[in-house]
Short mmCIF file of C-alpha atoms and ligand atoms in Angstrom, two decimals:
data_model
loop_
_atom_site.label_atom_id
_atom_site.label_comp_id
_atom_site.label_asym_id
_atom_site.label_seq_id
_atom_site.Cartn_x
_atom_site.Cartn_y
_atom_site.Cartn_z
CA MET A 2 59.01 21.26 21.08
CA THR A 3 56.51 18.88 19.52
CA ALA A 4 55.21 15.85 21.30
CA LEU A 5 57.13 13.60 18.91
CA SER A 6 60.49 15.23 19.57
CA THR A 7 59.83 14.99 23.33
CA ILE A 8 59.30 11.26 23.05
CA VAL A 9 62.31 10.70 20.81
CA ALA A 10 64.54 12.72 23.14
CA ALA A 11 63.33 10.79 26.18
CA CYS A 12 63.87 7.53 24.36
CA SER A 13 67.37 8.15 23.09
CA ARG A 14 68.34 9.22 26.61
CA SER A 15 67.10 5.95 28.03
CA ALA A 16 68.95 3.98 25.36
CA GLU A 17 72.22 5.73 26.22
CA THR A 18 72.06 5.42 30.00
CA THR A 19 71.75 1.62 30.27
CA ASP A 20 70.04 0.55 33.47
CA ALA A 21 69.52 3.39 35.93
CA ASP A 22 68.98 0.89 38.78
CA GLY A 23 72.47 -0.53 38.47
CA PRO A 24 72.79 -4.32 38.83
CA SER A 25 69.54 -6.27 38.62
CA LEU A 26 67.84 -7.09 41.87
CA PRO A 27 66.53 -10.59 42.65
CA GLY A 28 63.07 -9.27 41.86
CA GLY A 29 63.46 -8.96 38.16
CA ILE A 30 65.26 -8.91 34.86
CA ASP A 31 68.18 -6.98 33.47
CA GLY A 32 66.85 -4.59 30.80
CA ARG A 33 70.33 -4.39 29.28
CA ALA A 34 70.32 -8.16 28.74
CA ALA A 35 67.03 -7.81 26.88
CA PHE A 36 68.34 -4.91 24.82
CA SER A 37 71.54 -6.71 23.80
CA ALA A 38 69.43 -9.56 22.40
CA ILE A 39 67.36 -7.03 20.47
CA GLU A 40 70.52 -5.57 18.94
CA ALA A 41 71.71 -9.04 17.91
CA LEU A 42 68.36 -10.08 16.43
CA THR A 43 68.05 -6.89 14.37
CA GLY A 44 71.59 -7.17 12.97
CA PRO A 45 72.79 -8.38 9.56
CA LEU A 46 73.44 -11.97 10.75
CA SER A 47 69.74 -12.38 11.52
CA ALA A 48 68.82 -10.56 8.27
CA GLY A 49 65.09 -10.27 8.94
CA ARG A 50 64.73 -13.75 10.54
CA ILE A 51 62.37 -15.24 7.99
CA VAL A 52 61.37 -18.84 8.71
CA GLY A 53 63.69 -21.33 7.02
CA GLY A 54 66.42 -18.80 6.20
CA ASP A 55 70.08 -18.54 7.25
CA GLY A 56 69.19 -15.54 9.42
CA SER A 57 66.69 -17.68 11.28
CA ALA A 58 69.35 -20.35 11.96
CA ALA A 59 71.79 -17.65 13.13
CA THR A 60 69.13 -16.26 15.46
CA ARG A 61 68.47 -19.69 16.98
CA ALA A 62 72.21 -20.24 17.48
CA TYR A 63 72.41 -16.91 19.35
CA LEU A 64 69.42 -17.70 21.57
CA ARG A 65 70.64 -21.23 22.28
CA ALA A 66 74.09 -19.95 23.26
CA ARG A 67 72.62 -17.38 25.66
CA LEU A 68 70.27 -19.93 27.26
CA GLU A 69 72.91 -22.66 27.57
CA ALA A 70 75.39 -20.16 29.00
CA VAL A 71 73.19 -19.86 32.11
CA GLY A 72 72.75 -23.63 32.35
CA LEU A 73 69.28 -24.05 30.86
CA ALA A 74 68.49 -27.15 28.80
CA VAL A 75 67.41 -26.15 25.29
CA GLU A 76 65.51 -28.22 22.77
CA GLY A 77 64.78 -27.46 19.09
CA LEU A 78 61.37 -28.59 17.79
CA GLU A 79 60.99 -28.66 14.01
CA PHE A 80 57.95 -28.43 11.76
CA ILE A 81 57.07 -27.72 8.10
CA GLU A 82 56.03 -24.23 7.04
CA ARG A 83 55.08 -22.73 3.67
CA VAL A 84 56.39 -19.19 3.42
CA ALA A 85 56.00 -16.32 0.95
CA LEU A 86 59.58 -15.37 0.05
CA ASN A 87 60.39 -12.16 -1.80
CA ASP A 88 63.19 -13.26 -4.06
CA GLY A 89 61.91 -12.79 -7.60
CA GLU A 90 61.77 -9.75 -9.87
CA ALA A 91 59.72 -6.72 -8.84
CA PHE A 92 58.69 -4.21 -11.51
CA LEU A 93 55.69 -2.28 -12.74
CA ARG A 94 55.59 -0.30 -16.00
CA ALA A 95 52.68 1.29 -17.88
CA ARG A 96 52.79 2.28 -21.55
CA THR A 97 50.10 4.74 -22.64
CA PRO A 98 48.63 4.74 -26.17
CA GLY A 99 50.84 7.73 -27.07
CA GLY A 100 53.91 5.57 -26.43
CA ALA A 101 55.14 7.09 -23.14
CA THR A 102 56.23 4.60 -20.46
CA THR A 103 55.79 5.27 -16.73
CA VAL A 104 58.05 3.25 -14.44
CA PHE A 105 56.84 2.68 -10.87
CA GLU A 106 59.15 1.97 -7.96
CA TYR A 107 59.04 -1.11 -5.72
CA ARG A 108 58.50 -0.29 -2.00
CA SER A 109 57.56 3.31 -2.70
CA ASP A 110 54.86 3.01 -5.41
CA PHE A 111 53.95 -0.67 -5.12
CA ARG A 112 54.62 -3.83 -3.17
CA GLU A 113 53.97 -7.58 -3.25
CA ALA A 114 50.79 -9.04 -1.75
CA PRO A 115 50.73 -12.79 -0.96
CA ILE A 116 46.93 -12.68 -0.75
CA ASN A 117 45.19 -16.09 -0.71
CA GLY A 118 48.41 -17.84 -1.73
CA PHE A 119 48.68 -16.25 -5.20
CA ASP A 120 52.32 -16.50 -6.14
CA GLY A 121 54.32 -13.97 -8.16
CA GLY A 122 56.03 -13.90 -11.52
CA ARG A 123 55.57 -11.82 -14.64
CA ALA A 124 52.37 -10.69 -16.33
CA SER A 125 51.46 -8.25 -19.07
CA GLY A 126 48.29 -7.06 -20.74
CA PRO A 127 45.89 -4.19 -21.22
CA LEU A 128 44.83 -2.36 -18.06
CA LYS A 129 41.15 -2.03 -17.21
CA ARG A 130 39.40 -0.71 -14.12
CA LEU A 131 37.56 -3.37 -12.17
CA THR A 132 33.83 -2.86 -12.71
CA GLY A 133 30.81 -5.09 -12.48
CA SER A 134 30.65 -5.45 -16.26
CA GLY A 135 33.27 -8.15 -16.85
CA PHE A 136 36.55 -8.16 -18.77
CA GLU A 137 38.43 -10.00 -21.49
CA PRO A 138 40.72 -12.86 -20.40
CA GLY A 139 44.31 -11.60 -20.28
CA THR A 140 43.37 -8.22 -18.77
CA ILE A 141 45.30 -6.63 -15.90
CA LEU A 142 42.72 -5.26 -13.46
CA LEU A 143 42.96 -2.05 -11.46
CA ALA A 144 40.93 -2.17 -8.24
CA PRO A 145 40.17 0.72 -5.85
CA LYS A 146 40.73 0.36 -2.12
CA GLU A 147 37.10 -0.53 -1.45
CA ALA A 148 37.50 -3.72 -3.53
CA ARG A 149 38.64 -6.19 -0.78
CA PRO A 150 41.14 -8.16 -2.90
CA SER A 151 41.18 -11.19 -0.58
CA GLU A 152 37.48 -11.74 -1.29
CA ILE A 153 37.55 -11.23 -5.07
CA ALA A 154 40.96 -12.59 -6.15
CA ALA A 155 39.87 -16.19 -6.71
CA GLY A 156 36.90 -15.15 -8.87
CA LEU A 157 39.01 -12.79 -10.97
CA ALA A 158 41.63 -15.47 -11.58
CA ALA A 159 38.92 -17.96 -12.59
CA ALA A 160 37.57 -15.40 -15.09
CA GLY A 161 41.01 -15.13 -16.70
CA ALA A 162 42.54 -11.96 -15.22
CA ALA A 163 46.27 -11.86 -16.00
CA GLY A 164 47.14 -9.70 -13.00
CA LEU A 165 45.61 -7.60 -10.24
CA LEU A 166 46.73 -4.14 -9.14
CA PHE A 167 44.85 -2.87 -6.09
CA GLU A 168 45.00 0.35 -4.13
CA LEU A 169 46.30 -0.31 -0.61
CA ASP A 170 43.86 0.60 2.14
CA LYS A 171 45.44 1.66 5.46
CA SER A 172 48.72 0.10 4.34
CA SER A 173 51.79 1.22 2.47
CA PRO A 174 54.22 -0.15 -0.14
CA ALA A 175 56.91 0.22 2.55
CA LEU A 176 55.24 -2.49 4.66
CA ARG A 177 55.93 -6.18 4.04
CA PRO A 178 52.98 -8.51 4.70
CA LEU A 179 53.59 -12.22 5.10
CA TRP A 180 50.29 -13.83 6.09
CA PRO A 181 48.29 -14.96 3.01
CA GLY A 182 45.11 -14.92 5.08
CA HIS A 183 44.59 -18.66 5.46
CA GLU A 184 43.53 -20.47 8.62
CA PRO A 185 46.42 -20.88 11.07
CA GLY A 186 47.77 -24.40 11.27
CA ALA A 187 47.24 -25.32 7.61
CA LEU A 188 49.72 -24.80 4.77
CA VAL A 189 48.40 -22.22 2.34
CA LYS A 190 47.31 -23.66 -1.03
CA VAL A 191 49.43 -21.93 -3.68
CA LYS A 192 47.66 -20.48 -6.74
CA HIS A 193 49.36 -19.50 -9.97
CA GLY A 194 48.83 -17.25 -12.95
CA MET A 195 47.61 -13.96 -11.48
CA PRO A 196 50.38 -11.93 -9.82
CA ILE A 197 48.99 -9.35 -7.39
CA LEU A 198 50.56 -6.00 -6.47
CA GLY A 199 49.39 -3.37 -3.96
CA LEU A 200 49.65 0.28 -5.00
CA SER A 201 50.16 3.54 -3.14
CA GLY A 202 47.32 6.03 -3.49
CA GLU A 203 49.46 8.10 -5.87
CA ALA A 204 50.34 5.15 -8.12
CA PHE A 205 46.69 4.07 -8.18
CA ALA A 206 45.61 7.60 -9.14
CA ALA A 207 48.22 7.79 -11.92
CA LEU A 208 47.10 4.47 -13.44
CA ALA A 209 43.42 5.35 -13.07
CA ALA A 210 44.07 8.62 -14.93
CA MET A 211 45.78 6.70 -17.78
CA VAL A 212 42.78 4.37 -18.07
CA ALA A 213 40.37 7.34 -18.05
CA THR A 214 42.33 9.25 -20.71
CA ALA A 215 42.48 6.23 -23.03
CA GLY A 216 38.78 5.50 -22.38
CA ALA A 217 37.81 9.02 -23.46
CA ASP A 218 39.17 8.36 -26.97
CA PRO A 219 37.13 5.61 -28.71
CA GLY A 220 40.00 4.81 -31.09
CA ALA A 221 42.70 4.51 -28.41
CA ASP A 222 44.02 1.28 -26.91
CA ALA A 223 44.02 0.73 -23.15
CA PRO A 224 47.30 1.40 -21.29
CA PHE A 225 49.58 -1.64 -21.50
CA ILE A 226 51.04 -3.02 -18.26
CA GLU A 227 54.16 -5.09 -17.67
CA LEU A 228 54.61 -6.28 -14.11
CA ALA A 229 56.39 -8.79 -11.91
CA SER A 230 55.71 -9.75 -8.30
CA PRO A 231 58.66 -11.18 -6.29
CA VAL A 232 56.46 -13.55 -4.24
CA ARG A 233 57.52 -17.20 -4.32
CA PHE A 234 56.09 -19.75 -1.91
CA ALA A 235 58.55 -22.27 -0.54
CA ASP A 236 58.25 -25.18 1.89
CA VAL A 237 60.84 -24.84 4.63
CA ILE A 238 61.69 -26.25 8.06
CA GLY A 239 60.60 -24.04 10.94
CA ALA A 240 62.02 -24.53 14.44
CA ASN A 241 60.81 -23.54 17.89
CA LEU A 242 63.32 -23.35 20.73
CA LEU A 243 62.26 -24.49 24.18
CA ALA A 244 64.19 -23.85 27.40
CA VAL A 245 63.04 -25.21 30.76
CA TRP A 246 63.65 -24.23 34.37
CA ASN A 247 62.76 -27.07 36.72
CA GLY A 248 62.59 -25.05 39.93
CA ASP A 249 60.83 -27.54 42.19
CA GLY A 250 63.16 -30.42 41.32
CA GLY A 251 60.27 -32.84 40.66
CA SER A 252 58.53 -33.69 37.40
CA PHE A 253 58.34 -30.79 34.99
CA GLU A 254 54.90 -29.17 35.13
CA PRO A 255 55.33 -25.49 34.40
CA ALA A 256 53.16 -22.96 36.21
CA TYR A 257 53.93 -20.50 33.44
CA LEU A 258 55.08 -20.79 29.86
CA VAL A 259 56.55 -17.50 28.64
CA MET A 260 56.87 -17.26 24.88
CA ALA A 261 57.80 -14.86 22.10
CA HIS A 262 58.12 -15.29 18.33
CA TYR A 263 61.63 -14.70 17.03
CA ASP A 264 60.80 -14.82 13.32
CA HIS A 265 60.13 -11.75 11.25
CA VAL A 266 59.39 -10.96 7.57
CA GLY A 267 62.85 -11.37 6.05
CA ALA A 268 64.38 -9.38 3.24
CA ASP A 269 63.71 -7.90 -0.19
CA PRO A 270 65.21 -9.15 -3.49
CA ASP A 271 68.03 -6.57 -3.17
CA GLY A 272 69.07 -8.11 0.16
CA SER A 273 67.94 -5.19 2.34
CA TYR A 274 66.13 -6.65 5.35
CA PHE A 275 63.37 -5.87 7.80
CA PRO A 276 65.00 -5.63 11.23
CA GLY A 277 61.87 -6.28 13.32
CA ALA A 278 63.03 -4.64 16.55
CA LEU A 279 59.63 -4.03 18.13
CA ASP A 280 58.14 -6.97 16.16
CA ASN A 281 59.37 -9.05 17.85
CA ALA A 282 63.01 -8.88 18.90
CA SER A 283 61.59 -6.91 21.85
CA GLY A 284 59.45 -9.79 23.11
CA VAL A 285 62.29 -12.25 22.56
CA GLY A 286 64.68 -9.99 24.49
CA VAL A 287 62.35 -9.84 27.49
CA ALA A 288 61.55 -13.59 27.39
CA LEU A 289 65.28 -14.36 27.21
CA ALA A 290 66.04 -11.98 30.10
CA LEU A 291 63.27 -13.68 32.11
CA ALA A 292 64.86 -17.08 31.44
CA GLU A 293 68.27 -15.74 32.46
CA ALA A 294 66.78 -14.21 35.62
CA ALA A 295 65.19 -17.56 36.53
CA ALA A 296 68.49 -19.37 36.01
CA SER A 297 70.29 -16.87 38.19
CA TYR A 298 67.75 -16.39 41.07
CA ARG A 299 66.49 -19.99 41.00
CA PRO A 300 62.80 -19.60 41.96
CA ARG A 301 61.14 -22.77 43.33
CA VAL A 302 58.66 -23.01 40.49
CA ASP A 303 58.72 -24.75 37.09
CA LEU A 304 58.91 -22.35 34.15
CA ALA A 305 59.09 -22.91 30.39
CA PHE A 306 60.46 -20.42 27.87
CA LEU A 307 59.42 -20.92 24.27
CA PHE A 308 60.79 -19.01 21.29
CA THR A 309 58.48 -19.62 18.36
CA ASP A 310 59.18 -19.50 14.64
CA ALA A 311 56.80 -18.75 11.74
CA GLU A 312 54.37 -16.53 13.61
CA GLU A 313 54.32 -13.99 10.82
CA GLY A 314 52.97 -16.34 8.16
CA GLY A 315 50.03 -17.52 10.29
CA LEU A 316 51.02 -18.70 13.81
CA GLY A 317 52.87 -21.74 12.43
CA GLY A 318 55.29 -22.28 15.31
CA SER A 319 52.79 -21.98 18.14
CA THR A 320 50.32 -24.21 16.28
CA ALA A 321 53.02 -26.86 15.80
CA PHE A 322 54.01 -26.68 19.48
CA VAL A 323 50.43 -27.07 20.71
CA SER A 324 49.87 -30.06 18.41
CA ALA A 325 52.70 -32.01 20.10
CA PRO A 326 53.64 -30.42 23.44
CA PRO A 327 56.65 -32.07 25.13
CA PHE A 328 55.01 -31.72 28.58
CA PRO A 329 51.40 -31.44 29.80
CA LEU A 330 50.06 -27.95 29.10
CA GLY A 331 46.94 -28.24 31.23
CA GLY A 332 48.33 -26.59 34.36
CA ALA A 333 50.30 -23.88 32.60
CA SER A 334 49.41 -20.25 32.15
CA VAL A 335 50.81 -19.04 28.83
CA ILE A 336 52.10 -15.48 28.48
CA ASN A 337 53.11 -14.57 24.94
CA LEU A 338 55.16 -11.40 24.45
CA ASP A 339 54.76 -9.65 21.09
CA MET A 340 55.91 -6.02 20.68
CA LEU A 341 57.13 -4.45 23.95
CA GLY A 342 59.02 -1.33 24.98
CA SER A 343 58.21 1.10 22.18
CA CYS A 344 59.31 4.67 22.76
CA ALA A 345 55.80 5.72 21.75
CA GLU A 346 53.39 6.21 24.63
CA THR A 347 51.13 3.40 23.42
CA ARG A 348 49.06 1.73 26.12
CA TYR A 349 49.76 -1.98 26.66
CA SER A 350 47.14 -4.54 25.70
CA VAL A 351 46.70 -8.00 27.19
CA TYR A 352 44.89 -10.02 24.53
CA SER A 353 42.99 -13.22 25.20
CA SER A 354 40.72 -15.35 23.05
CA GLY A 355 37.78 -14.76 25.35
CA GLY A 356 37.31 -18.02 27.29
CA GLN A 357 37.05 -17.81 31.07
CA ALA A 358 40.58 -19.09 31.71
CA GLY A 359 42.11 -16.65 29.23
CA VAL A 360 40.18 -13.64 30.48
CA SER A 361 41.01 -14.44 34.08
CA LEU A 362 44.72 -14.74 33.19
CA SER A 363 44.57 -11.50 31.21
CA LEU A 364 43.22 -9.65 34.25
CA ARG A 365 46.02 -11.13 36.39
CA VAL A 366 48.65 -10.02 33.86
CA GLU A 367 47.01 -6.59 33.50
CA ARG A 368 47.20 -6.11 37.29
CA ALA A 369 50.83 -7.26 37.41
CA LEU A 370 51.83 -4.81 34.67
CA SER A 371 49.86 -1.93 36.13
CA SER A 372 51.36 -2.41 39.57
CA GLY A 373 54.78 -2.40 37.89
CA GLY A 374 54.06 1.04 36.45
CA ILE A 375 52.97 -0.18 32.99
CA PRO A 376 49.31 0.75 32.41
CA ALA A 377 47.58 -2.07 30.52
CA THR A 378 44.10 -3.05 29.37
CA SER A 379 42.75 -6.57 28.81
CA GLU A 380 41.09 -7.04 25.45
CA HIS A 381 39.14 -9.99 24.07
CA PRO A 382 38.53 -11.77 21.84
CA VAL A 383 41.78 -11.15 19.94
CA ASP A 384 43.15 -14.17 18.03
CA VAL A 385 45.87 -12.81 15.75
CA SER A 386 48.83 -13.70 17.92
CA ASP A 387 50.64 -16.80 19.16
CA HIS A 388 48.47 -17.26 22.27
CA ALA A 389 45.51 -18.25 20.07
CA PRO A 390 46.47 -21.88 19.27
CA PHE A 391 46.97 -22.49 23.02
CA ALA A 392 43.56 -20.97 23.79
CA SER A 393 41.98 -23.18 21.12
CA ALA A 394 43.47 -26.19 22.93
CA GLY A 395 41.83 -25.06 26.19
CA VAL A 396 44.97 -23.61 27.78
CA ALA A 397 44.87 -20.26 29.62
CA ALA A 398 46.85 -18.01 27.28
CA VAL A 399 47.35 -14.30 26.64
CA THR A 400 49.52 -11.98 24.57
CA VAL A 401 51.08 -8.85 26.03
CA CYS A 402 51.45 -6.25 23.27
CA GLU A 403 52.30 -2.59 22.94
CA TYR A 404 50.68 -2.20 19.53
CA ASP A 405 52.55 0.76 18.10
CA THR A 406 52.22 0.49 14.31
CA GLU A 407 54.37 3.42 13.27
CA HIS A 408 57.25 1.21 12.04
CA TYR A 409 55.23 -2.02 11.75
CA HIS A 410 56.80 -4.47 9.20
CA ARG A 411 58.93 -1.65 7.75
CA LYS A 412 62.68 -1.37 7.40
CA ASP A 413 62.80 1.33 10.08
CA ASP A 414 61.54 -0.95 12.90
CA LEU A 415 64.85 -0.35 14.68
CA PRO A 416 66.19 -0.72 18.25
CA GLU A 417 66.58 3.07 18.53
CA TYR A 418 62.79 3.32 18.89
CA LEU A 419 62.80 1.03 21.93
CA ASP A 420 63.17 2.04 25.57
CA THR A 421 65.50 -0.11 27.70
CA ASP A 422 64.01 1.14 30.98
CA GLU A 423 60.51 0.27 29.84
CA LEU A 424 61.64 -3.22 28.77
CA ASP A 425 63.21 -3.61 32.21
CA ALA A 426 59.99 -2.51 33.96
CA VAL A 427 57.80 -4.87 31.90
CA GLY A 428 60.21 -7.74 32.54
CA ASP A 429 60.34 -7.01 36.27
CA ALA A 430 56.55 -7.00 36.54
CA LEU A 431 56.32 -10.30 34.65
CA TYR A 432 59.13 -11.87 36.68
CA ARG A 433 57.30 -11.10 39.92
CA LEU A 434 54.12 -12.59 38.47
CA ILE A 435 55.61 -15.87 37.20
CA THR A 436 57.75 -16.51 40.28
CA THR A 437 54.93 -15.99 42.78
CA ALA A 438 52.75 -18.51 41.00
CA ALA A 439 52.15 -20.56 44.12
CA VAL A 440 50.32 -17.71 45.84
CA ALA A 441 48.68 -16.09 42.79
CA GLY A 442 44.95 -16.66 42.49
CA PRO A 443 42.75 -16.03 39.46
ZN1 ZN B 502 54.78 -9.03 12.65
#
């Protein structure tokens, strides 16, 4: 039996047997409650949970209903986001000088790439390999994986390139990216006129061979490309959901703010969607189960539970929250949950931005997880998750992450690859940490 089949077998067993401990104890969460949220968030009603979409609204309605059902007050906090939708045409065809046409397939040979805010649409023109020697305006350029498209795209567009095809490096056409690469907190500036597609290694090699064959014959024309990228930037309303537990009965000053982003990368033009189970229905499920545990066991400590939107496009929801927090954040320790409970034996990371408060919190969280049977390592500085805007504002903030990338941003990021018992154990360890705040030292 291979290692992989061992893990899969162990995982499907844990998904079938619900919670081996029976009813939850006052020390923790109910892993089944977390898992049921994961199933809801990965279903067709949520449809990939892209910011501004109907699936996002359905997801918020589900979370609000669960939180209000246990008596928690819930508030929606809106903000503007600019998102790269995939709702246009997607095609790529190459006609060689002999007249043969090769048709490439979306999601297996090529994908969209919202790099630097370049939007999609159609383009056509002769194909030329990107070299240092320049090109005619109207050319479609073919770039190898060493080319770093985010660094060269603006210059190529200014020089009149009609389109850019680049070989994906450590990525795949099956993966849907959403972040254009801009600074978090700003709306990306949209650029027009040079659709960009990422290619599989095989598609890149096929196109490079066509260019080479045509180049070997001085009388032959270059291969002719027709392409369309489905990327379309749209301004939409994002919404964070905040639930509060006022455990000490006085003014609300949370010792901990537990958060998780509920958005994901949406759907393709054909309506098939990215379920986002590990990323990040898993973190939402655990954060929700923590909120439900607090409402049921009533710890004498103030706790906030924040479900952020628009993380995938550049930390939009957490940035918006930090810019106008509805309560003082100074005394709070922020624990962001992003990708938990994978069946893979990936070690947990506790990311912080590197300041003293963040590192000290990350060590506290690492100890809490490890003593709950979840080996974890603190890592800093890591700024690519929702804790970062809090850290920038001087708040102690970390992200707990089991960074298993096997199904990352793909349509097979499904609940069946998550382990209910592991979600339960992570939630229990975090529940003990956040409800013993009064005695926890740095
Ligand atoms: Zn993601």
